[in-house]
Amino acid sequence: MNKCFFSLLTCAVLLNGCSAVGTSNQPSNVDKPIPVAAPQISDSDKQDYLDAINVARGNAQHCGTQGDFAATTDLIWNDSLYKAAYEHDYDMAESGIINGDHTGSNTDSDYTSKVQKLDHGSTIQERIENNGYTSWSALGENLTAGTTTDTPEKAVQAWLNSDHHCANLMNPDYKEVGLAHIEKAGTKYTHYWTQDFGAK
C-alpha cells in the first residue's frame, strides 16, 4: 500500500514533492528489468549524499504531525535505487510534470513506462523494480525541487521541514538508499532531487 503526501511550500521557488512508503512486495507490471543508463556517480558524491542523509538519521527528529523519531541506523548506498531516482529526476526535469502521487509523466522521458510498454505513468515500485531492485520488503521515495535547492544538505533539510518527508527519511525499516540530483537551467525549478529508499 502506497501513501503519498503533497505540499507546495509558500516560498515560491521550493517545491517539496511527496513522500511514499510501500511495505509489501506486490507484483508490478515490470517484466524483465531494463535499467536506465544513469550517469556514473563519483564515490565522493555518493559519500556527500550519504553523509547528508545519515547525519539527519543519526539525530532524533521531531517530524511535526508525524511525531518524534529516535536516531536510527545509517543507510548504505544502492546503485539500483540511485538509477531509479535519477530516472525520475530526469523525467520531472524534461517533462515539467511533478505528480503528487509519484507517478511518472507517461511521456517519452518516463523511461520505465516507455521500455516496459506500460499504458500509464510509471509508479515508484515499477521504476525501482525496472532498475533491478527486486525482492524488497519496503520501498519509499522523497522528492524536492527548487531553484536554490542546490546541495544535498539543502534537499535533506527541505525533507526534514516537511512532516511526512521527515518521517519517511527517519523510517528505521529502510536499510538502503539512492539519491540523485539533476540541474536543468531554464526549467521551472532548476534543481530536481529524488531519494529512493529500500530494504530487502
Short mmCIF file of N, CA and C in Angstrom, two decimals, residues 1-156:
data_model
loop_
_atom_site.label_atom_id
_atom_site.label_comp_id
_atom_site.label_asym_id
_atom_site.label_seq_id
_atom_site.Cartn_x
_atom_site.Cartn_y
_atom_site.Cartn_z
N MET A 1 0.86 -1.18 0.00
CA MET A 1 0.00 0.00 0.00
C MET A 1 0.89 1.23 0.00
N ASN A 2 0.70 2.12 -0.94
CA ASN A 2 1.47 3.34 -1.01
C ASN A 2 0.70 4.49 -0.40
N LYS A 3 1.41 5.33 0.34
CA LYS A 3 0.83 6.55 0.88
C LYS A 3 1.57 7.70 0.24
N CYS A 4 0.87 8.80 -0.04
CA CYS A 4 1.53 9.91 -0.66
C CYS A 4 1.04 11.21 -0.06
N PHE A 5 1.95 12.12 0.14
CA PHE A 5 1.61 13.40 0.72
C PHE A 5 2.24 14.47 -0.14
N PHE A 6 1.51 15.53 -0.43
CA PHE A 6 1.99 16.56 -1.34
C PHE A 6 1.81 17.92 -0.72
N SER A 7 2.85 18.71 -0.76
CA SER A 7 2.72 20.07 -0.25
C SER A 7 3.55 21.02 -1.07
N LEU A 8 2.99 22.17 -1.39
CA LEU A 8 3.73 23.21 -2.09
C LEU A 8 4.03 24.29 -1.06
N LEU A 9 5.31 24.50 -0.80
CA LEU A 9 5.68 25.49 0.20
C LEU A 9 5.46 26.89 -0.35
N THR A 10 5.17 27.82 0.53
CA THR A 10 4.84 29.16 0.10
C THR A 10 6.05 29.97 -0.35
N CYS A 11 7.27 29.53 0.00
CA CYS A 11 8.44 30.26 -0.52
C CYS A 11 8.61 29.86 -1.98
N ALA A 12 8.12 30.67 -2.84
CA ALA A 12 7.81 30.43 -4.25
C ALA A 12 8.75 29.51 -5.02
N VAL A 13 10.02 29.44 -4.67
CA VAL A 13 10.93 28.68 -5.50
C VAL A 13 11.13 27.24 -5.07
N LEU A 14 10.53 26.81 -3.98
CA LEU A 14 10.78 25.45 -3.50
C LEU A 14 9.53 24.61 -3.54
N LEU A 15 9.62 23.50 -4.23
CA LEU A 15 8.52 22.54 -4.26
C LEU A 15 8.97 21.31 -3.50
N ASN A 16 8.23 20.93 -2.49
CA ASN A 16 8.50 19.68 -1.80
C ASN A 16 7.59 18.63 -2.39
N GLY A 17 8.16 17.70 -3.12
CA GLY A 17 7.38 16.61 -3.66
C GLY A 17 6.90 15.70 -2.56
N CYS A 18 6.10 14.72 -2.88
CA CYS A 18 5.52 13.89 -1.84
C CYS A 18 6.46 12.78 -1.40
N SER A 19 6.08 12.18 -0.30
CA SER A 19 6.81 11.00 0.17
C SER A 19 5.88 9.81 0.10
N ALA A 20 6.44 8.67 -0.18
CA ALA A 20 5.60 7.48 -0.29
C ALA A 20 6.28 6.32 0.40
N VAL A 21 5.48 5.42 0.91
CA VAL A 21 6.01 4.25 1.61
C VAL A 21 5.29 3.02 1.11
N GLY A 22 6.04 2.02 0.72
CA GLY A 22 5.46 0.73 0.37
C GLY A 22 6.00 -0.29 1.35
N THR A 23 5.16 -1.17 1.84
CA THR A 23 5.63 -2.15 2.81
C THR A 23 5.31 -3.59 2.42
N SER A 24 4.92 -3.80 1.19
CA SER A 24 4.70 -5.18 0.75
C SER A 24 5.19 -5.31 -0.68
N ASN A 25 5.60 -6.50 -1.05
CA ASN A 25 6.15 -6.73 -2.38
C ASN A 25 5.06 -7.25 -3.30
N GLN A 26 4.14 -6.38 -3.67
CA GLN A 26 3.06 -6.75 -4.58
C GLN A 26 3.60 -6.84 -6.00
N PRO A 27 3.04 -7.73 -6.84
CA PRO A 27 3.50 -7.81 -8.22
C PRO A 27 3.29 -6.47 -8.94
N SER A 28 4.26 -6.10 -9.76
CA SER A 28 4.11 -4.88 -10.55
C SER A 28 3.97 -5.27 -12.02
N ASN A 29 3.91 -4.27 -12.87
CA ASN A 29 3.78 -4.52 -14.31
C ASN A 29 5.12 -4.66 -15.01
N VAL A 30 6.20 -4.78 -14.26
CA VAL A 30 7.53 -4.89 -14.85
C VAL A 30 7.81 -6.34 -15.23
N ASP A 31 8.19 -6.54 -16.48
CA ASP A 31 8.59 -7.87 -16.92
C ASP A 31 10.06 -8.08 -16.55
N LYS A 32 10.92 -8.06 -17.53
CA LYS A 32 12.36 -8.19 -17.28
C LYS A 32 12.94 -6.79 -17.06
N PRO A 33 13.69 -6.57 -15.97
CA PRO A 33 14.25 -5.24 -15.73
C PRO A 33 15.13 -4.75 -16.88
N ILE A 34 14.93 -3.49 -17.25
CA ILE A 34 15.75 -2.83 -18.28
C ILE A 34 16.23 -1.52 -17.66
N PRO A 35 17.33 -1.55 -16.90
CA PRO A 35 17.75 -0.36 -16.15
C PRO A 35 18.07 0.84 -17.04
N VAL A 36 17.82 2.01 -16.51
CA VAL A 36 18.14 3.25 -17.21
C VAL A 36 19.65 3.43 -17.24
N ALA A 37 20.15 4.09 -18.27
CA ALA A 37 21.58 4.37 -18.37
C ALA A 37 21.90 5.65 -17.62
N ALA A 38 21.83 5.58 -16.31
CA ALA A 38 22.13 6.75 -15.48
C ALA A 38 23.62 7.04 -15.52
N PRO A 39 23.99 8.30 -15.42
CA PRO A 39 25.43 8.61 -15.41
C PRO A 39 26.11 8.05 -14.18
N GLN A 40 27.38 7.71 -14.35
CA GLN A 40 28.17 7.22 -13.22
C GLN A 40 28.25 8.33 -12.18
N ILE A 41 28.11 7.99 -10.94
CA ILE A 41 28.22 8.96 -9.86
C ILE A 41 29.53 8.70 -9.12
N SER A 42 30.27 9.75 -8.84
CA SER A 42 31.58 9.59 -8.22
C SER A 42 31.44 9.10 -6.77
N ASP A 43 32.49 8.45 -6.29
CA ASP A 43 32.49 7.99 -4.90
C ASP A 43 32.36 9.16 -3.93
N SER A 44 32.96 10.30 -4.28
CA SER A 44 32.88 11.45 -3.39
C SER A 44 31.46 12.01 -3.33
N ASP A 45 30.75 12.02 -4.48
CA ASP A 45 29.35 12.48 -4.47
C ASP A 45 28.48 11.50 -3.68
N LYS A 46 28.70 10.21 -3.87
CA LYS A 46 27.95 9.22 -3.09
C LYS A 46 28.14 9.47 -1.60
N GLN A 47 29.38 9.70 -1.20
CA GLN A 47 29.66 9.90 0.21
C GLN A 47 29.02 11.18 0.73
N ASP A 48 29.07 12.25 -0.10
CA ASP A 48 28.43 13.51 0.30
C ASP A 48 26.92 13.31 0.51
N TYR A 49 26.30 12.57 -0.40
CA TYR A 49 24.86 12.32 -0.31
C TYR A 49 24.55 11.49 0.93
N LEU A 50 25.34 10.42 1.14
CA LEU A 50 25.12 9.57 2.31
C LEU A 50 25.35 10.34 3.61
N ASP A 51 26.37 11.19 3.62
CA ASP A 51 26.65 11.97 4.83
C ASP A 51 25.47 12.86 5.18
N ALA A 52 24.91 13.55 4.18
CA ALA A 52 23.77 14.45 4.43
C ALA A 52 22.58 13.67 5.00
N ILE A 53 22.32 12.49 4.43
CA ILE A 53 21.20 11.67 4.88
C ILE A 53 21.46 11.10 6.27
N ASN A 54 22.65 10.54 6.46
CA ASN A 54 22.92 9.81 7.70
C ASN A 54 23.18 10.74 8.89
N VAL A 55 23.63 11.96 8.64
CA VAL A 55 23.72 12.93 9.74
C VAL A 55 22.31 13.20 10.26
N ALA A 56 21.35 13.36 9.34
CA ALA A 56 19.96 13.59 9.77
C ALA A 56 19.43 12.37 10.53
N ARG A 57 19.66 11.16 9.99
CA ARG A 57 19.15 9.95 10.63
C ARG A 57 19.86 9.66 11.95
N GLY A 58 21.05 10.20 12.11
CA GLY A 58 21.82 9.96 13.33
C GLY A 58 21.40 10.83 14.50
N ASN A 59 20.43 11.71 14.27
CA ASN A 59 19.91 12.58 15.32
C ASN A 59 18.41 12.36 15.48
N ALA A 60 17.94 12.47 16.70
CA ALA A 60 16.48 12.42 16.92
C ALA A 60 15.85 13.58 16.16
N GLN A 61 14.68 13.36 15.57
CA GLN A 61 13.99 14.39 14.80
C GLN A 61 12.54 14.50 15.24
N HIS A 62 12.07 15.72 15.30
CA HIS A 62 10.64 15.97 15.53
C HIS A 62 10.02 16.20 14.16
N CYS A 63 9.13 15.31 13.75
CA CYS A 63 8.53 15.36 12.42
C CYS A 63 7.09 15.86 12.48
N GLY A 64 6.88 16.91 13.26
CA GLY A 64 5.59 17.59 13.31
C GLY A 64 4.45 16.65 13.63
N THR A 65 3.46 16.62 12.76
CA THR A 65 2.27 15.79 12.98
C THR A 65 2.58 14.31 12.97
N GLN A 66 3.75 13.92 12.46
CA GLN A 66 4.12 12.51 12.41
C GLN A 66 4.81 12.04 13.69
N GLY A 67 5.10 12.98 14.60
CA GLY A 67 5.65 12.61 15.89
C GLY A 67 7.17 12.71 15.96
N ASP A 68 7.70 12.15 17.03
CA ASP A 68 9.13 12.18 17.29
C ASP A 68 9.76 10.87 16.85
N PHE A 69 10.94 10.99 16.25
CA PHE A 69 11.67 9.82 15.77
C PHE A 69 13.03 9.78 16.44
N ALA A 70 13.37 8.63 16.99
CA ALA A 70 14.69 8.45 17.59
C ALA A 70 15.73 8.37 16.48
N ALA A 71 16.97 8.67 16.84
CA ALA A 71 18.08 8.45 15.91
C ALA A 71 18.04 6.99 15.45
N THR A 72 18.39 6.77 14.19
CA THR A 72 18.30 5.41 13.66
C THR A 72 19.56 5.08 12.86
N THR A 73 19.59 3.90 12.32
CA THR A 73 20.79 3.38 11.66
C THR A 73 21.10 4.12 10.36
N ASP A 74 22.39 4.11 10.01
CA ASP A 74 22.81 4.68 8.73
C ASP A 74 22.27 3.85 7.58
N LEU A 75 22.00 4.52 6.47
CA LEU A 75 21.65 3.83 5.23
C LEU A 75 22.92 3.58 4.43
N ILE A 76 22.89 2.53 3.63
CA ILE A 76 24.01 2.26 2.72
C ILE A 76 23.55 2.54 1.29
N TRP A 77 24.50 2.82 0.43
CA TRP A 77 24.23 3.19 -0.96
C TRP A 77 23.81 1.97 -1.76
N ASN A 78 22.84 2.16 -2.67
CA ASN A 78 22.44 1.11 -3.59
C ASN A 78 22.32 1.70 -4.98
N ASP A 79 23.08 1.15 -5.94
CA ASP A 79 23.10 1.71 -7.30
C ASP A 79 21.77 1.55 -8.02
N SER A 80 21.03 0.48 -7.75
CA SER A 80 19.73 0.31 -8.40
C SER A 80 18.75 1.39 -7.94
N LEU A 81 18.78 1.71 -6.65
CA LEU A 81 17.93 2.78 -6.15
C LEU A 81 18.37 4.13 -6.70
N TYR A 82 19.68 4.33 -6.86
CA TYR A 82 20.18 5.55 -7.49
C TYR A 82 19.66 5.68 -8.92
N LYS A 83 19.71 4.59 -9.68
CA LYS A 83 19.25 4.64 -11.08
C LYS A 83 17.76 4.99 -11.15
N ALA A 84 16.97 4.40 -10.26
CA ALA A 84 15.53 4.71 -10.23
C ALA A 84 15.31 6.18 -9.87
N ALA A 85 16.09 6.69 -8.92
CA ALA A 85 15.97 8.10 -8.52
C ALA A 85 16.37 9.02 -9.66
N TYR A 86 17.48 8.69 -10.32
CA TYR A 86 17.92 9.50 -11.46
C TYR A 86 16.86 9.51 -12.56
N GLU A 87 16.29 8.35 -12.82
CA GLU A 87 15.26 8.25 -13.86
C GLU A 87 14.11 9.21 -13.58
N HIS A 88 13.67 9.27 -12.32
CA HIS A 88 12.53 10.13 -12.01
C HIS A 88 12.92 11.62 -12.05
N ASP A 89 14.14 11.95 -11.60
CA ASP A 89 14.62 13.33 -11.75
C ASP A 89 14.59 13.76 -13.21
N TYR A 90 15.13 12.89 -14.06
CA TYR A 90 15.20 13.21 -15.49
C TYR A 90 13.80 13.43 -16.06
N ASP A 91 12.88 12.57 -15.70
CA ASP A 91 11.51 12.69 -16.18
C ASP A 91 10.89 14.01 -15.73
N MET A 92 11.05 14.36 -14.46
CA MET A 92 10.47 15.62 -13.96
C MET A 92 11.08 16.83 -14.66
N ALA A 93 12.42 16.81 -14.83
CA ALA A 93 13.09 17.95 -15.46
C ALA A 93 12.71 18.08 -16.93
N GLU A 94 12.64 16.96 -17.64
CA GLU A 94 12.34 17.01 -19.08
C GLU A 94 10.87 17.28 -19.36
N SER A 95 9.99 16.66 -18.60
CA SER A 95 8.56 16.77 -18.89
C SER A 95 7.93 18.00 -18.23
N GLY A 96 8.56 18.48 -17.16
CA GLY A 96 7.96 19.58 -16.40
C GLY A 96 6.79 19.12 -15.54
N ILE A 97 6.61 17.82 -15.41
CA ILE A 97 5.49 17.26 -14.66
C ILE A 97 5.99 16.65 -13.36
N ILE A 98 5.46 17.14 -12.24
CA ILE A 98 5.76 16.56 -10.93
C ILE A 98 4.42 16.16 -10.32
N ASN A 99 4.14 14.86 -10.34
CA ASN A 99 2.86 14.37 -9.86
C ASN A 99 2.89 14.11 -8.36
N GLY A 100 1.81 14.53 -7.70
CA GLY A 100 1.72 14.36 -6.26
C GLY A 100 1.65 12.92 -5.81
N ASP A 101 1.33 12.00 -6.71
CA ASP A 101 1.27 10.58 -6.33
C ASP A 101 2.52 9.82 -6.77
N HIS A 102 3.55 10.55 -7.18
CA HIS A 102 4.84 9.98 -7.58
C HIS A 102 4.82 9.25 -8.91
N THR A 103 3.74 9.29 -9.65
CA THR A 103 3.75 8.61 -10.95
C THR A 103 4.58 9.41 -11.94
N GLY A 104 5.15 8.68 -12.89
CA GLY A 104 5.89 9.32 -13.96
C GLY A 104 4.96 10.05 -14.90
N SER A 105 5.55 10.76 -15.85
CA SER A 105 4.79 11.65 -16.73
C SER A 105 4.03 10.93 -17.83
N ASN A 106 4.36 9.66 -18.09
CA ASN A 106 3.79 8.91 -19.20
C ASN A 106 4.08 9.60 -20.54
N THR A 107 5.25 10.28 -20.60
CA THR A 107 5.74 10.86 -21.85
C THR A 107 7.02 10.11 -22.23
N ASP A 108 7.69 10.54 -23.29
CA ASP A 108 8.91 9.87 -23.72
C ASP A 108 10.01 9.88 -22.66
N SER A 109 9.98 10.85 -21.73
CA SER A 109 11.02 10.90 -20.70
C SER A 109 10.73 9.98 -19.52
N ASP A 110 9.56 9.35 -19.50
CA ASP A 110 9.21 8.38 -18.45
C ASP A 110 9.75 7.02 -18.90
N TYR A 111 11.03 6.78 -18.60
CA TYR A 111 11.77 5.66 -19.14
C TYR A 111 11.12 4.31 -18.86
N THR A 112 10.78 4.04 -17.61
CA THR A 112 10.19 2.74 -17.27
C THR A 112 8.88 2.53 -18.01
N SER A 113 8.05 3.54 -18.06
CA SER A 113 6.78 3.42 -18.78
C SER A 113 7.02 3.07 -20.25
N LYS A 114 8.05 3.71 -20.81
CA LYS A 114 8.35 3.50 -22.23
C LYS A 114 8.90 2.10 -22.49
N VAL A 115 9.94 1.68 -21.75
CA VAL A 115 10.59 0.40 -22.06
C VAL A 115 9.75 -0.79 -21.63
N GLN A 116 8.91 -0.61 -20.62
CA GLN A 116 8.03 -1.69 -20.19
C GLN A 116 6.68 -1.67 -20.91
N LYS A 117 6.52 -0.68 -21.80
CA LYS A 117 5.29 -0.56 -22.60
C LYS A 117 4.05 -0.51 -21.70
N LEU A 118 4.14 0.32 -20.67
CA LEU A 118 3.02 0.50 -19.76
C LEU A 118 2.01 1.45 -20.40
N ASP A 119 0.78 1.38 -19.98
CA ASP A 119 -0.23 2.29 -20.52
C ASP A 119 -0.54 3.40 -19.52
N HIS A 120 0.45 3.69 -18.65
CA HIS A 120 0.27 4.70 -17.62
C HIS A 120 1.64 5.21 -17.20
N GLY A 121 1.65 6.31 -16.45
CA GLY A 121 2.91 6.78 -15.89
C GLY A 121 3.46 5.77 -14.91
N SER A 122 4.76 5.61 -14.89
CA SER A 122 5.39 4.61 -14.02
C SER A 122 5.15 4.94 -12.55
N THR A 123 5.03 3.89 -11.75
CA THR A 123 4.91 4.05 -10.30
C THR A 123 6.29 3.92 -9.66
N ILE A 124 6.37 4.27 -8.38
CA ILE A 124 7.63 4.09 -7.65
C ILE A 124 8.10 2.64 -7.75
N GLN A 125 7.20 1.71 -7.46
CA GLN A 125 7.56 0.30 -7.48
C GLN A 125 8.04 -0.12 -8.86
N GLU A 126 7.35 0.30 -9.91
CA GLU A 126 7.75 -0.09 -11.26
C GLU A 126 9.12 0.46 -11.62
N ARG A 127 9.38 1.72 -11.28
CA ARG A 127 10.70 2.31 -11.58
C ARG A 127 11.81 1.59 -10.83
N ILE A 128 11.58 1.35 -9.54
CA ILE A 128 12.62 0.72 -8.73
C ILE A 128 12.87 -0.72 -9.18
N GLU A 129 11.80 -1.47 -9.45
CA GLU A 129 11.99 -2.85 -9.91
C GLU A 129 12.60 -2.88 -11.31
N ASN A 130 12.22 -1.95 -12.18
CA ASN A 130 12.79 -1.93 -13.53
C ASN A 130 14.29 -1.65 -13.49
N ASN A 131 14.75 -1.01 -12.43
CA ASN A 131 16.18 -0.73 -12.31
C ASN A 131 16.91 -1.78 -11.48
N GLY A 132 16.24 -2.93 -11.25
CA GLY A 132 16.92 -4.09 -10.70
C GLY A 132 16.78 -4.31 -9.21
N TYR A 133 15.98 -3.48 -8.51
CA TYR A 133 15.81 -3.65 -7.07
C TYR A 133 14.54 -4.45 -6.85
N THR A 134 14.70 -5.76 -6.69
CA THR A 134 13.56 -6.67 -6.56
C THR A 134 13.63 -7.41 -5.24
N SER A 135 12.61 -8.21 -4.95
CA SER A 135 12.53 -8.97 -3.70
C SER A 135 12.71 -8.07 -2.49
N TRP A 136 12.04 -6.95 -2.51
CA TRP A 136 12.17 -5.96 -1.44
C TRP A 136 11.11 -6.19 -0.37
N SER A 137 11.36 -5.63 0.80
CA SER A 137 10.37 -5.67 1.88
C SER A 137 9.80 -4.29 2.18
N ALA A 138 10.48 -3.23 1.78
CA ALA A 138 9.98 -1.87 1.98
C ALA A 138 10.57 -0.96 0.92
N LEU A 139 9.76 -0.02 0.44
CA LEU A 139 10.19 0.98 -0.54
C LEU A 139 9.64 2.33 -0.13
N GLY A 140 10.34 3.38 -0.49
CA GLY A 140 9.84 4.73 -0.25
C GLY A 140 10.54 5.71 -1.16
N GLU A 141 9.98 6.91 -1.24
CA GLU A 141 10.55 7.93 -2.10
C GLU A 141 10.24 9.32 -1.55
N ASN A 142 11.21 10.21 -1.61
CA ASN A 142 11.02 11.63 -1.32
C ASN A 142 11.45 12.43 -2.55
N LEU A 143 10.72 13.47 -2.85
CA LEU A 143 11.05 14.38 -3.95
C LEU A 143 11.16 15.79 -3.42
N THR A 144 12.05 16.56 -4.00
CA THR A 144 12.05 18.00 -3.77
C THR A 144 12.65 18.66 -5.00
N ALA A 145 12.28 19.90 -5.21
CA ALA A 145 12.81 20.66 -6.34
C ALA A 145 12.75 22.13 -5.98
N GLY A 146 13.72 22.89 -6.46
CA GLY A 146 13.70 24.31 -6.19
C GLY A 146 14.92 25.00 -6.76
N THR A 147 14.78 26.25 -7.10
CA THR A 147 15.87 26.97 -7.76
C THR A 147 17.07 27.17 -6.86
N THR A 148 16.89 27.12 -5.55
CA THR A 148 18.03 27.29 -4.63
C THR A 148 18.38 26.00 -3.89
N THR A 149 17.72 24.91 -4.24
CA THR A 149 17.98 23.62 -3.57
C THR A 149 19.13 22.94 -4.32
N ASP A 150 20.33 23.45 -4.12
CA ASP A 150 21.45 23.04 -4.96
C ASP A 150 22.50 22.18 -4.26
N THR A 151 22.22 21.74 -3.04
CA THR A 151 23.15 20.85 -2.33
C THR A 151 22.34 19.73 -1.67
N PRO A 152 22.99 18.59 -1.40
CA PRO A 152 22.25 17.52 -0.71
C PRO A 152 21.79 17.94 0.68
N GLU A 153 22.56 18.79 1.34
CA GLU A 153 22.16 19.26 2.67
C GLU A 153 20.87 20.07 2.60
N LYS A 154 20.73 20.90 1.57
CA LYS A 154 19.50 21.68 1.40
C LYS A 154 18.32 20.79 1.09
N ALA A 155 18.54 19.77 0.27
CA ALA A 155 17.46 18.83 -0.05
C ALA A 155 17.01 18.10 1.21
N VAL A 156 17.97 17.60 1.99
CA VAL A 156 17.63 16.88 3.22
C VAL A 156 16.92 17.81 4.19
#
